[in-house]
Coordinates of C-alpha atoms in Angstrom, one line a residue:
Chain X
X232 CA 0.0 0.0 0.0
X233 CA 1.3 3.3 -0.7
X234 CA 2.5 6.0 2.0
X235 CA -0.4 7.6 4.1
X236 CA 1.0 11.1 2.6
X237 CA 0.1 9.8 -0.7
X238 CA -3.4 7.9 0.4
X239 CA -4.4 10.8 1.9
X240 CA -3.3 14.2 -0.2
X241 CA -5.8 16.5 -1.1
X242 CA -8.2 15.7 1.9
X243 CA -10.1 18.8 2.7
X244 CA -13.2 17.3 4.4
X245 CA -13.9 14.3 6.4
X246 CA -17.2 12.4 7.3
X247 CA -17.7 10.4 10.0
X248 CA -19.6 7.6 10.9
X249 CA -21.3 8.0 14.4
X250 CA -21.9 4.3 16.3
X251 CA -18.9 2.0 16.6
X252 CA -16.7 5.6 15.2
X253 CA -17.5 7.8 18.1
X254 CA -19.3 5.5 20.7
X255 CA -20.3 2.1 21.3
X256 CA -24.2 2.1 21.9
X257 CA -25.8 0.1 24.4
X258 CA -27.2 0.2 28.4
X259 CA -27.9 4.0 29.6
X260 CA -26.9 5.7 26.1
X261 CA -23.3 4.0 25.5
X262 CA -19.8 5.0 25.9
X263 CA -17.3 6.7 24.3
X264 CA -14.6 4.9 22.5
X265 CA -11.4 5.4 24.1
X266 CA -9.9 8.8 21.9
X267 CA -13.0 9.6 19.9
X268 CA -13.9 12.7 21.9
X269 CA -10.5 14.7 22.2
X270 CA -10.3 13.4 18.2
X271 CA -13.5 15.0 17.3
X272 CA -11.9 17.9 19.0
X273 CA -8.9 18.3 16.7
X274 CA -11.3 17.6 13.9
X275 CA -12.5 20.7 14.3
X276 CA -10.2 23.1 14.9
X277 CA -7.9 21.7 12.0
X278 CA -8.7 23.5 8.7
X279 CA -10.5 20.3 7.3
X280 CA -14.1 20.2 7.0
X281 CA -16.6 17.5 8.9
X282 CA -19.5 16.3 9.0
X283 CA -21.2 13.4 10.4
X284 CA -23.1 10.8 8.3
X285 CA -24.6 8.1 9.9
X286 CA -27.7 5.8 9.6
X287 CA -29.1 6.3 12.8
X288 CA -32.6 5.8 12.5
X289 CA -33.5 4.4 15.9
X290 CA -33.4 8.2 17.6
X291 CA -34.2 12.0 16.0
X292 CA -31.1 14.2 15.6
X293 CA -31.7 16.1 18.3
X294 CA -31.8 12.5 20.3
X295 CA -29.0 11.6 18.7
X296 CA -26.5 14.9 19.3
X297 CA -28.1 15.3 22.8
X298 CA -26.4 11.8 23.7
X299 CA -23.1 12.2 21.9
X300 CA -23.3 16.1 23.8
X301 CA -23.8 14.0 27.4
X302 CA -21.0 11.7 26.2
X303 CA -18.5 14.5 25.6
X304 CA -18.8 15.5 21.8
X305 CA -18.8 19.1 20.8
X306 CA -21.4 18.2 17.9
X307 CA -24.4 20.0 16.9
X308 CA -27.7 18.9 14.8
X309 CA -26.8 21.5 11.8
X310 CA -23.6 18.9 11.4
X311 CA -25.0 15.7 11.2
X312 CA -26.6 14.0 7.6
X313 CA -29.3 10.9 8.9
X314 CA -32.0 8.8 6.6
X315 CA -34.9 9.9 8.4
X316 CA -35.0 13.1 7.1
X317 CA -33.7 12.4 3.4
X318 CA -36.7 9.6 3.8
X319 CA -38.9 12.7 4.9
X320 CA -38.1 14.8 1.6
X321 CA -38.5 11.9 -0.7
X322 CA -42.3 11.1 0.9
X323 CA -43.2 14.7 0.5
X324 CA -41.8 15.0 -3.5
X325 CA -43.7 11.9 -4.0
X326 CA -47.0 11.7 -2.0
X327 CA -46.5 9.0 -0.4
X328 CA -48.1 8.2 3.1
X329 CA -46.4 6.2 5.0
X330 CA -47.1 3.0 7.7
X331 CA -44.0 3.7 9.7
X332 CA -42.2 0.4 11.4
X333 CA -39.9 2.8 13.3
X334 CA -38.6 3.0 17.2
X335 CA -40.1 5.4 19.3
X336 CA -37.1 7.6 19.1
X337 CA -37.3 8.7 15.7
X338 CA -41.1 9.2 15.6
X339 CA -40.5 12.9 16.0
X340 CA -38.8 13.0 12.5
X341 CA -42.1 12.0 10.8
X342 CA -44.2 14.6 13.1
X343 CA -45.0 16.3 9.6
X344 CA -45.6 13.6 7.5
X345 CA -49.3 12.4 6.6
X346 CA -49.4 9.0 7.4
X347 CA -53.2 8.2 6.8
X348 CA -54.5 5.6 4.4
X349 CA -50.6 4.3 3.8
X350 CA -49.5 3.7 0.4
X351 CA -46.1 2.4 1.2
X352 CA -44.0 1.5 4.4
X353 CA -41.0 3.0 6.0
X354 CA -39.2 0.8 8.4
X355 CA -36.2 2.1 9.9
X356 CA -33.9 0.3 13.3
X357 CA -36.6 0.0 15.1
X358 CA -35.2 -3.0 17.7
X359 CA -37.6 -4.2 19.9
X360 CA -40.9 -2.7 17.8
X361 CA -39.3 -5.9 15.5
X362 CA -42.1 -7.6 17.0
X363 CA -44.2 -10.8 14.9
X364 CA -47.1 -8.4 15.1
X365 CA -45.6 -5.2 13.7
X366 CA -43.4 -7.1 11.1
X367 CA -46.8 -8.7 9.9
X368 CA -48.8 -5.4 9.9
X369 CA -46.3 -4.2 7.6
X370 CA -46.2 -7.0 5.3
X371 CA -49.7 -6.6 5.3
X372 CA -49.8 -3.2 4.1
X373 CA -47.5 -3.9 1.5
X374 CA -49.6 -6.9 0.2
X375 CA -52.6 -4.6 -0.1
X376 CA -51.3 -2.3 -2.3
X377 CA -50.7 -2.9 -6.0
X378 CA -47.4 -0.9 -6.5
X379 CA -45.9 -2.1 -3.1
X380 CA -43.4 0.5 -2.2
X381 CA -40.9 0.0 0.7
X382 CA -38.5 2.5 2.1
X383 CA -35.6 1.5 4.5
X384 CA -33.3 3.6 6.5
X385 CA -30.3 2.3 5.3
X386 CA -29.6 -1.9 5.1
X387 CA -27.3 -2.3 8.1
X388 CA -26.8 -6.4 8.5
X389 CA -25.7 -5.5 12.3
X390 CA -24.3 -3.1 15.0
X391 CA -22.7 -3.5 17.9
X392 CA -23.7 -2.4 21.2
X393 CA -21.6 -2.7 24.8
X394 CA -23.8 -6.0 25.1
X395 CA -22.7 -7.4 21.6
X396 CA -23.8 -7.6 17.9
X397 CA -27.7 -6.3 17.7
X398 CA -29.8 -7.2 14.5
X399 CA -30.3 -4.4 11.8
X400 CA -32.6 -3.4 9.8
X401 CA -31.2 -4.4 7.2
X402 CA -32.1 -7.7 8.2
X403 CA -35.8 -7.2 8.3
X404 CA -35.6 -5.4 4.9
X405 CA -34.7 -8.7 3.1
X406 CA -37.6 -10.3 5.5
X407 CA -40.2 -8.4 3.9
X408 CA -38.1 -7.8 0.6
X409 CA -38.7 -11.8 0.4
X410 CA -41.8 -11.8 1.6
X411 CA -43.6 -9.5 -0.9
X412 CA -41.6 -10.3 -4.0
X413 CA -40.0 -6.7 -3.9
X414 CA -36.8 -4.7 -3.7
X415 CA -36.7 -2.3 -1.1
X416 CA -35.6 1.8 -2.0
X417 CA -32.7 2.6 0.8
X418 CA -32.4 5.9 2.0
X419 CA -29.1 6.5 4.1
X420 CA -25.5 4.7 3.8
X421 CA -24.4 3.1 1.1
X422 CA -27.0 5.1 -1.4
X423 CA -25.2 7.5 -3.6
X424 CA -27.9 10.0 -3.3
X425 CA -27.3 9.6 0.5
X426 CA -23.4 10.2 0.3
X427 CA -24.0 12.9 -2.4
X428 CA -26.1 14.8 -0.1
X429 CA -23.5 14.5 2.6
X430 CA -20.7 16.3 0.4
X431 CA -22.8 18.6 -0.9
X432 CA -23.7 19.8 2.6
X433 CA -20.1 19.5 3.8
X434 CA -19.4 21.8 0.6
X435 CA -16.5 19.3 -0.5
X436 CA -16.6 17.3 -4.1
X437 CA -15.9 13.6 -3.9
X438 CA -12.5 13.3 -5.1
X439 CA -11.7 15.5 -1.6
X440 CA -13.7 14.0 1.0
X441 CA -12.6 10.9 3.0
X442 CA -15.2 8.8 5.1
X443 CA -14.1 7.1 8.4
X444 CA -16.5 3.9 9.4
X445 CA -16.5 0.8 11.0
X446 CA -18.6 -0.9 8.1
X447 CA -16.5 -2.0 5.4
X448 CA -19.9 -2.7 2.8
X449 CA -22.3 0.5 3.9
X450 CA -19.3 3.1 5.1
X451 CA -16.3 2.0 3.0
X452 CA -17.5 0.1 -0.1
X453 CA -20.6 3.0 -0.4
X454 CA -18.3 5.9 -0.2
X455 CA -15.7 4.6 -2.6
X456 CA -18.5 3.7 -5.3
X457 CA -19.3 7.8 -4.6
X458 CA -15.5 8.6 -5.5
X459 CA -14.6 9.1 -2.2
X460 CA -11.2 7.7 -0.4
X461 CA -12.5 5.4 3.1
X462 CA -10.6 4.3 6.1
X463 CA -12.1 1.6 8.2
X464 CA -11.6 1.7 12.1
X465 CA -10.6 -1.3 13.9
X466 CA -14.0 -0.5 16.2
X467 CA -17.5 -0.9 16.5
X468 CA -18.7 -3.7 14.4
X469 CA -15.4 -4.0 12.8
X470 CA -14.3 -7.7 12.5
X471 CA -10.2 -8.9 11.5
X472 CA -11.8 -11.0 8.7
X473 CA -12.9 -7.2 6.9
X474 CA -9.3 -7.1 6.2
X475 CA -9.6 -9.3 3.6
X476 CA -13.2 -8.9 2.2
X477 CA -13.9 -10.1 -1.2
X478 CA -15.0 -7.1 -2.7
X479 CA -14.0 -3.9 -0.5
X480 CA -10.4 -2.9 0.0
X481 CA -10.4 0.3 2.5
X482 CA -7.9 3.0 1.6
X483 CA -6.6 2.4 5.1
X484 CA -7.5 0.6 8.2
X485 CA -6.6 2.3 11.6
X486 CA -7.6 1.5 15.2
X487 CA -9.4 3.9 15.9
X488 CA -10.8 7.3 15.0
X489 CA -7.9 9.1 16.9
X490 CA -5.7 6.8 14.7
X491 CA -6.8 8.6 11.8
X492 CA -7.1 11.7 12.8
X493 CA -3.5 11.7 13.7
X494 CA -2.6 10.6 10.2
X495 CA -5.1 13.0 8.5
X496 CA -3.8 16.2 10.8
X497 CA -0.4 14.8 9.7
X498 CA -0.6 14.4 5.9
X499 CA -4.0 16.0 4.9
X500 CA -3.2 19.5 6.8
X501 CA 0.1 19.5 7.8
Chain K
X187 CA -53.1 -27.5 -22.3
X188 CA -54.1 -31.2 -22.7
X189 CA -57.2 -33.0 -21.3
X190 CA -57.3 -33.7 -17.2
X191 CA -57.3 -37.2 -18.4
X192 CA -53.8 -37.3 -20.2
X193 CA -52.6 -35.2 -17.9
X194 CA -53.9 -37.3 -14.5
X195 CA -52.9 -41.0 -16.1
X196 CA -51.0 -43.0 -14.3
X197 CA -51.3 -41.1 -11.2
X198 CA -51.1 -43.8 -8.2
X199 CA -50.5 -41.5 -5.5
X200 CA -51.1 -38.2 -3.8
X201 CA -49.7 -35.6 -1.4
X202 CA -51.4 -33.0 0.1
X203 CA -50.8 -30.1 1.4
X204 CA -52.8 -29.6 4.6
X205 CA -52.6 -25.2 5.3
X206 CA -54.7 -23.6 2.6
X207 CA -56.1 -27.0 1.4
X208 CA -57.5 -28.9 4.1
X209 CA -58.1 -26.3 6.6
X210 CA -57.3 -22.4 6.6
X211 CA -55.8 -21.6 9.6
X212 CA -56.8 -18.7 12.6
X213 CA -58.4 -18.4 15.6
X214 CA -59.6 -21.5 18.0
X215 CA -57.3 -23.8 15.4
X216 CA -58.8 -22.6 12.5
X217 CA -62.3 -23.8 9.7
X218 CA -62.0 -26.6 7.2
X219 CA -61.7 -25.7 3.6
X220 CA -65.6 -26.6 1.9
X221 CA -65.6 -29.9 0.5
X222 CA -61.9 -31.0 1.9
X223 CA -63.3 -33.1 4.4
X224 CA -65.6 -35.3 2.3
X225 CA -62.6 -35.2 -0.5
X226 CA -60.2 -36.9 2.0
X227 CA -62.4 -39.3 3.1
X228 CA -63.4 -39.6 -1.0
X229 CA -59.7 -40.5 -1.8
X230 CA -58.7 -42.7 1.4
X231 CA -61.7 -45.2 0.3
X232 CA -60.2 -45.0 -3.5
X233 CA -57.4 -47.3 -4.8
X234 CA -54.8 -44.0 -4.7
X235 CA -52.2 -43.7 -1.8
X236 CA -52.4 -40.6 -0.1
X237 CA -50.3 -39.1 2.4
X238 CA -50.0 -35.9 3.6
X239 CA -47.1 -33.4 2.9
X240 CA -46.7 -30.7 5.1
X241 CA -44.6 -27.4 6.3
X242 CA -46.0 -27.0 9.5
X243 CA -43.9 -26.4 11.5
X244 CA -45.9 -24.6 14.6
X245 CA -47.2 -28.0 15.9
X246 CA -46.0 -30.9 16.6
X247 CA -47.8 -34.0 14.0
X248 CA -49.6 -35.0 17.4
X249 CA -51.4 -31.6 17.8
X250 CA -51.7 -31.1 14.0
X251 CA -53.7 -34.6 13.4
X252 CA -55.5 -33.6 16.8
X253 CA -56.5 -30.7 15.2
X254 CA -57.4 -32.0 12.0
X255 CA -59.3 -34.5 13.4
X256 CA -61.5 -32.2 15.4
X257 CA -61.9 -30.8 12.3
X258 CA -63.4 -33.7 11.0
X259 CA -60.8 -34.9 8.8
X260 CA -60.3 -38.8 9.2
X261 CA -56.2 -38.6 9.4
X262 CA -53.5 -40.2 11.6
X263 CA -49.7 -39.6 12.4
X264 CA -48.3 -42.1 10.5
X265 CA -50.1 -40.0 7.6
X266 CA -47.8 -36.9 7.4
X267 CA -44.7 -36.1 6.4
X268 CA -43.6 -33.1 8.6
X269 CA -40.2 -30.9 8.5
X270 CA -39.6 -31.4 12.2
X271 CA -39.2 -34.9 12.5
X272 CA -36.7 -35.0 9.3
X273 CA -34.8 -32.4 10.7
X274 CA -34.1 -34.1 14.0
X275 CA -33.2 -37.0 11.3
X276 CA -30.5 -34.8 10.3
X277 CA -29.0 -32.9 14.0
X278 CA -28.8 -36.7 14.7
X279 CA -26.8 -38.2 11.8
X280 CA -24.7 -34.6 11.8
X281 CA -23.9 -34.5 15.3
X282 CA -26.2 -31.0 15.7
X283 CA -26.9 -29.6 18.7
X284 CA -28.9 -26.6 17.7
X285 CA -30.8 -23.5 19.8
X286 CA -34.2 -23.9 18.8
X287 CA -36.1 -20.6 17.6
X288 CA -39.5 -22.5 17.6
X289 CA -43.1 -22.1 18.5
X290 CA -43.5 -23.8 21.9
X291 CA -46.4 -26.4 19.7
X292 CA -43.4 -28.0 18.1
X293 CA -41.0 -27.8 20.5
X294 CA -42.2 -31.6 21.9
X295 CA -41.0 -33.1 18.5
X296 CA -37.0 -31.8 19.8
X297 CA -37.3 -33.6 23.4
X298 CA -34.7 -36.2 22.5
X299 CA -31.9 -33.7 21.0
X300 CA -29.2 -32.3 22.6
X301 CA -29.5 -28.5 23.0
X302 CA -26.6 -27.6 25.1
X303 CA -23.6 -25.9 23.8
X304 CA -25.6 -25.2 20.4
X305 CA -23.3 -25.5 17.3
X306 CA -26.2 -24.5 15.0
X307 CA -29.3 -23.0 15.0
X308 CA -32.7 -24.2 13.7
X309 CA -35.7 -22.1 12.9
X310 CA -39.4 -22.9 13.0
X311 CA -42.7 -20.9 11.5
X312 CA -42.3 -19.4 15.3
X313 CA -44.9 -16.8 14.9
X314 CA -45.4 -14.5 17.5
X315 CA -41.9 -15.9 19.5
X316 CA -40.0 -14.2 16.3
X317 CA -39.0 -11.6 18.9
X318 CA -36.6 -8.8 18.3
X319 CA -34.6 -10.5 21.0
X320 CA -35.4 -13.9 20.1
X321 CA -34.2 -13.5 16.9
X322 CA -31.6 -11.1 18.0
X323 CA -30.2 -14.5 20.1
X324 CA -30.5 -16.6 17.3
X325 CA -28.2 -14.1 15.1
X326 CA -25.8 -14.1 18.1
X327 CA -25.0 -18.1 18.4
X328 CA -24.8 -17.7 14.5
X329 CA -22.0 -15.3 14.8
X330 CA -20.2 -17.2 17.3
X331 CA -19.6 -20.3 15.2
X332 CA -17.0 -21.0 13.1
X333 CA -18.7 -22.4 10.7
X334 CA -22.2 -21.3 11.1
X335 CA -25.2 -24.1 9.9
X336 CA -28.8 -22.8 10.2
X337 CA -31.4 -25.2 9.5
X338 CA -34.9 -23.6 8.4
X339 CA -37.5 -26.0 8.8
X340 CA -39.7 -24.7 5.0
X341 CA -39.0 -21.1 3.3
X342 CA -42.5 -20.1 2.8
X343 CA -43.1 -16.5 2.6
X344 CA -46.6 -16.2 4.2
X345 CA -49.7 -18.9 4.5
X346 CA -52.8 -17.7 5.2
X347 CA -55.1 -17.9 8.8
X348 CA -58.6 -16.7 8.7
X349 CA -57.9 -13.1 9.6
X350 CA -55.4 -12.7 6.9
X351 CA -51.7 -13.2 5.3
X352 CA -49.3 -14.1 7.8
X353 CA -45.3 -14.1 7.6
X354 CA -44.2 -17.4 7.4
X355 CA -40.5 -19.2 8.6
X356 CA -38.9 -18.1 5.1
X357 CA -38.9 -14.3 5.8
X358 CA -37.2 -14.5 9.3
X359 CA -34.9 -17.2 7.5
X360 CA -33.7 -14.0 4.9
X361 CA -33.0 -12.3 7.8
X362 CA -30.4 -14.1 9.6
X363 CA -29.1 -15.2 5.8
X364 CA -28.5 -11.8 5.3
X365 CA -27.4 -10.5 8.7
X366 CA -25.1 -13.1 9.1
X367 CA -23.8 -13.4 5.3
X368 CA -24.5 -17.4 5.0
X369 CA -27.2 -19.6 3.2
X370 CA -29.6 -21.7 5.2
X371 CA -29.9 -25.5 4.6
X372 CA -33.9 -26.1 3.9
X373 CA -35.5 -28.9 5.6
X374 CA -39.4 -29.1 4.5
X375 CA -40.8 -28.0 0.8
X376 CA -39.3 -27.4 -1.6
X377 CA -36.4 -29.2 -0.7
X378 CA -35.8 -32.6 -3.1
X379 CA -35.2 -34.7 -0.1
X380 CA -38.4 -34.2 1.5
X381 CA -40.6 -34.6 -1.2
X382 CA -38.5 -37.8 -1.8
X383 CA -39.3 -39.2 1.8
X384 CA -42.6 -38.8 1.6
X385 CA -43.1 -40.8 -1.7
X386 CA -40.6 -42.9 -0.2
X387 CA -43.4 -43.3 2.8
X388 CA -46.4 -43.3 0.3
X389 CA -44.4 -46.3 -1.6
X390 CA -45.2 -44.5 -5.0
X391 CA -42.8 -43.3 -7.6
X392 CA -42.1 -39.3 -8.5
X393 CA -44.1 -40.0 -12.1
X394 CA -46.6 -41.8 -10.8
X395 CA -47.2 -39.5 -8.0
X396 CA -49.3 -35.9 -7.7
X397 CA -49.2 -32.8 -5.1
X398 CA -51.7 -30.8 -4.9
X399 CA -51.2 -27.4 -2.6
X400 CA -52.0 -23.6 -2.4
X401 CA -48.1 -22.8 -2.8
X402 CA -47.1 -21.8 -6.4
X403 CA -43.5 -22.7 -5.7
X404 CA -43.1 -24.3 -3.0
X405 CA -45.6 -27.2 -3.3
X406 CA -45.8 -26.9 -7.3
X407 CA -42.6 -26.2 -8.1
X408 CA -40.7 -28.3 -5.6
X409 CA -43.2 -31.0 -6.4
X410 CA -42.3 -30.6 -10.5
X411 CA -38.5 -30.6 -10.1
X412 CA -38.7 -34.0 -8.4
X413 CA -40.5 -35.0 -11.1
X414 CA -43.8 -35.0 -9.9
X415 CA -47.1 -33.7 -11.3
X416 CA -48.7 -30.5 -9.2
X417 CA -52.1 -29.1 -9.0
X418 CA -52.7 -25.6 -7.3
X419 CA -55.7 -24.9 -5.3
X420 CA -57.4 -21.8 -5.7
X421 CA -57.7 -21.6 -2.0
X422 CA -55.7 -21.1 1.3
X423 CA -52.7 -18.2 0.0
X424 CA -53.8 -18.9 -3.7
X425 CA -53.5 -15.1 -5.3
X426 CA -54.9 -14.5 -9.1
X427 CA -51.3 -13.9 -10.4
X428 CA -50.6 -17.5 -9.3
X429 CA -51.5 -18.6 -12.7
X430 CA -49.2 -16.4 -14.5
X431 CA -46.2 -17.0 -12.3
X432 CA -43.1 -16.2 -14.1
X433 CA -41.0 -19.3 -13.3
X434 CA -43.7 -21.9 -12.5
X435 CA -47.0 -23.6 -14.5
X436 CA -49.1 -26.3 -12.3
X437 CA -50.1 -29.3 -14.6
X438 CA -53.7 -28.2 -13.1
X439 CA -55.4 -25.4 -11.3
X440 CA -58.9 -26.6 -9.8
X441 CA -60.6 -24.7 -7.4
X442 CA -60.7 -27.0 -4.4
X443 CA -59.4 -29.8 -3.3
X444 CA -63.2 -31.4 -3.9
X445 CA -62.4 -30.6 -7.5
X446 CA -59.4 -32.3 -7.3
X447 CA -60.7 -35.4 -5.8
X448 CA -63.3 -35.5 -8.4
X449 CA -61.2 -35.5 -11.2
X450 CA -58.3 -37.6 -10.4
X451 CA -61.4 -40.4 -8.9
X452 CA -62.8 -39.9 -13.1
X453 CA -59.2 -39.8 -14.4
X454 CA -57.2 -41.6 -12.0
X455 CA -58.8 -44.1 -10.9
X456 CA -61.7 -44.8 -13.0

């Protein structure tokens, strides 16, 4: 591999991913990960841009940034790019009314949104509302309409919490992808659009933006496909055998995110 | 397409599939299908085999025959071919010792298997126990193996009860497919071994035998690609489209099992 001064000239703006990047989820909110906060930091007051792009979709924005606040981050709302509203924009352009299968959390995102008489469904990480019953009533929906339409908040297989690996939604997406006979639209991480919207609010083309995630498909392989450069963290859901994954080679792995903003103070703004 | 009486000669033997063509599930156990009782009894007292062929995978055989008999169907055990019992076949012969995500109806048909220290898992049409954390476990003792081996017993999108489509074993097997990145072993319809025990059980050949279901692949299909003939019925999870399915054309579509009865007593076994 070449030189890190090579892999990572012409960096001018960074995104981040937020769970297994900045903090572990889990029990009372979840925990920092050892570095992430002071890196975040240096982030900031370096001359690169950031922004944060994550498929969060269990908890609002505000949620979300009030936790990572309590946990030590100096982040606001205005900084971070999330599916639920990109999903928002894309039901108003389009009419649709959604059935939601969404946590609690996030409900507030949709406070706008007509959801009467549904004519497609939304489902998002919404954990324990996986239930038989709510899984089914969505299904159902779908089965009623005739052009079944189904929106997910990004297809994250899993993510780990302080307690271990937890089911995404991902997962349920292919359960009612398989169920109904259709494909699902995904709205967040890896979708182009998703990433493109990112840049474009970071105010940094492709070719100058590097992502840092602990995903090598949704953070690394998606932001490469957008002409980004990616660095995987050895955090999170991060796993040795993503070294050597069959399709996705990061530009770099590190072992943490202070790990790469060391190297990205170093050799993207010296 | 040809007369029912080319296409029902030499027919000797018949299996049927018992949700959506003896009985439609729901409430209190569920109604009989009109005219299935009689038809059963019909085809018992003619000189065709007939043995049952089922996915069910909520009840044990006991509580499934108990139920159909309440029903008024005249059926016994040693009638059906059920995924349960084949799949204890196989933890046995493999040296499986799986954690069971099962209804608790079924779970009777496990007693003799060893479920400590599981090395694989095995899913069942659990219904209401497919828990977010229930399923959440399952994907956990998946990703702690080496080698991971889940064992779905059918892959049935949805059958249908009395108060509507329901999500069937299939969908929640996607899910850990996908979440965990491997591919489930099948034990049940469509699988080639299954349909092959239970003509092995009905002592009939694959040409000389018939299935008649509600399941455009997985009773028709499967049935076909052993070399079977299939009928669908245009009841239990039957759907219009059925009859222009892209990949799969029944050698029959009748709208009952009575009408099946009827013809294959006038073609079959004049």
């Amino acid at each position: 591999m070449a030189a890190w001064r090579e892999r990572l000239a012409g960096v001018r703006g960074v995104l981040l991913d937020i769970s297994g990047v900045l903090y572990d989820g889990g029990a009372g909110g979840g925990v920092p990960i050892a570095g992430s906060v002071e890196a975040v930091a240096r982030l900031k007051h370096s001359r690169l841009k950031m922004r944060l792009c994550t498929n969060e979709s269990q908890r609002s924005r505000g949620e979300l940034v009030g936790l990572l606040r309590r946990l030590g981050f100096d982040v606001s709302e205005a900084e971070v790019t999330a599916p639920a509203p990109a999903a928002c924009q894309i039901l108003r352009a389009r009419g649709l009314r959604p059935h939601l299968l969404i946590h609690e959390g996030v409900r507030s995102e949709f406070d706008q949104i007509d959801t009467s008489n549904p004519n497609c469904v939304v489902i998002a990480d919404a954990a324990e509302e996986f239930s038989y019953q709510n899984m089914n009533k969505a299904f159902q929906v779908l089965m009623e309409l005739e052009n079944p339409v189904l929106i997910s908040l990004g297809k994250g297989r899993y993510y780990k919490e302080t307690s271990g690996l937890m089911l995404d939604v991902g997962a349920y997406m292919k359960a009612l992808e398989y169920a109904c006979g259709i494909e699902a639209e995904v709205v967040g991480k890896p979708s182009p659009e998703f990433f493109k919207s990112a840049l474009q609010e970071m105010g940094v083309e492709a070719h100058q933006a590097i992502m840092i995630g602990d995903d090598i498909v949704g953070d690394v392989g998606g932001a490469q496909r957008c002409g980004m450069r990616a660095l995987q963290v050895r955090t999170g859901k991060f796993r040795p055998s993503d070294e050597h994954h069959p399709e996705v080679q990061a530009d770099g792995y590190v072992d943490n995110l202070a790990e790469a903003v060391n190297l990205l103070l170093k050799h993207a703004d010296p």
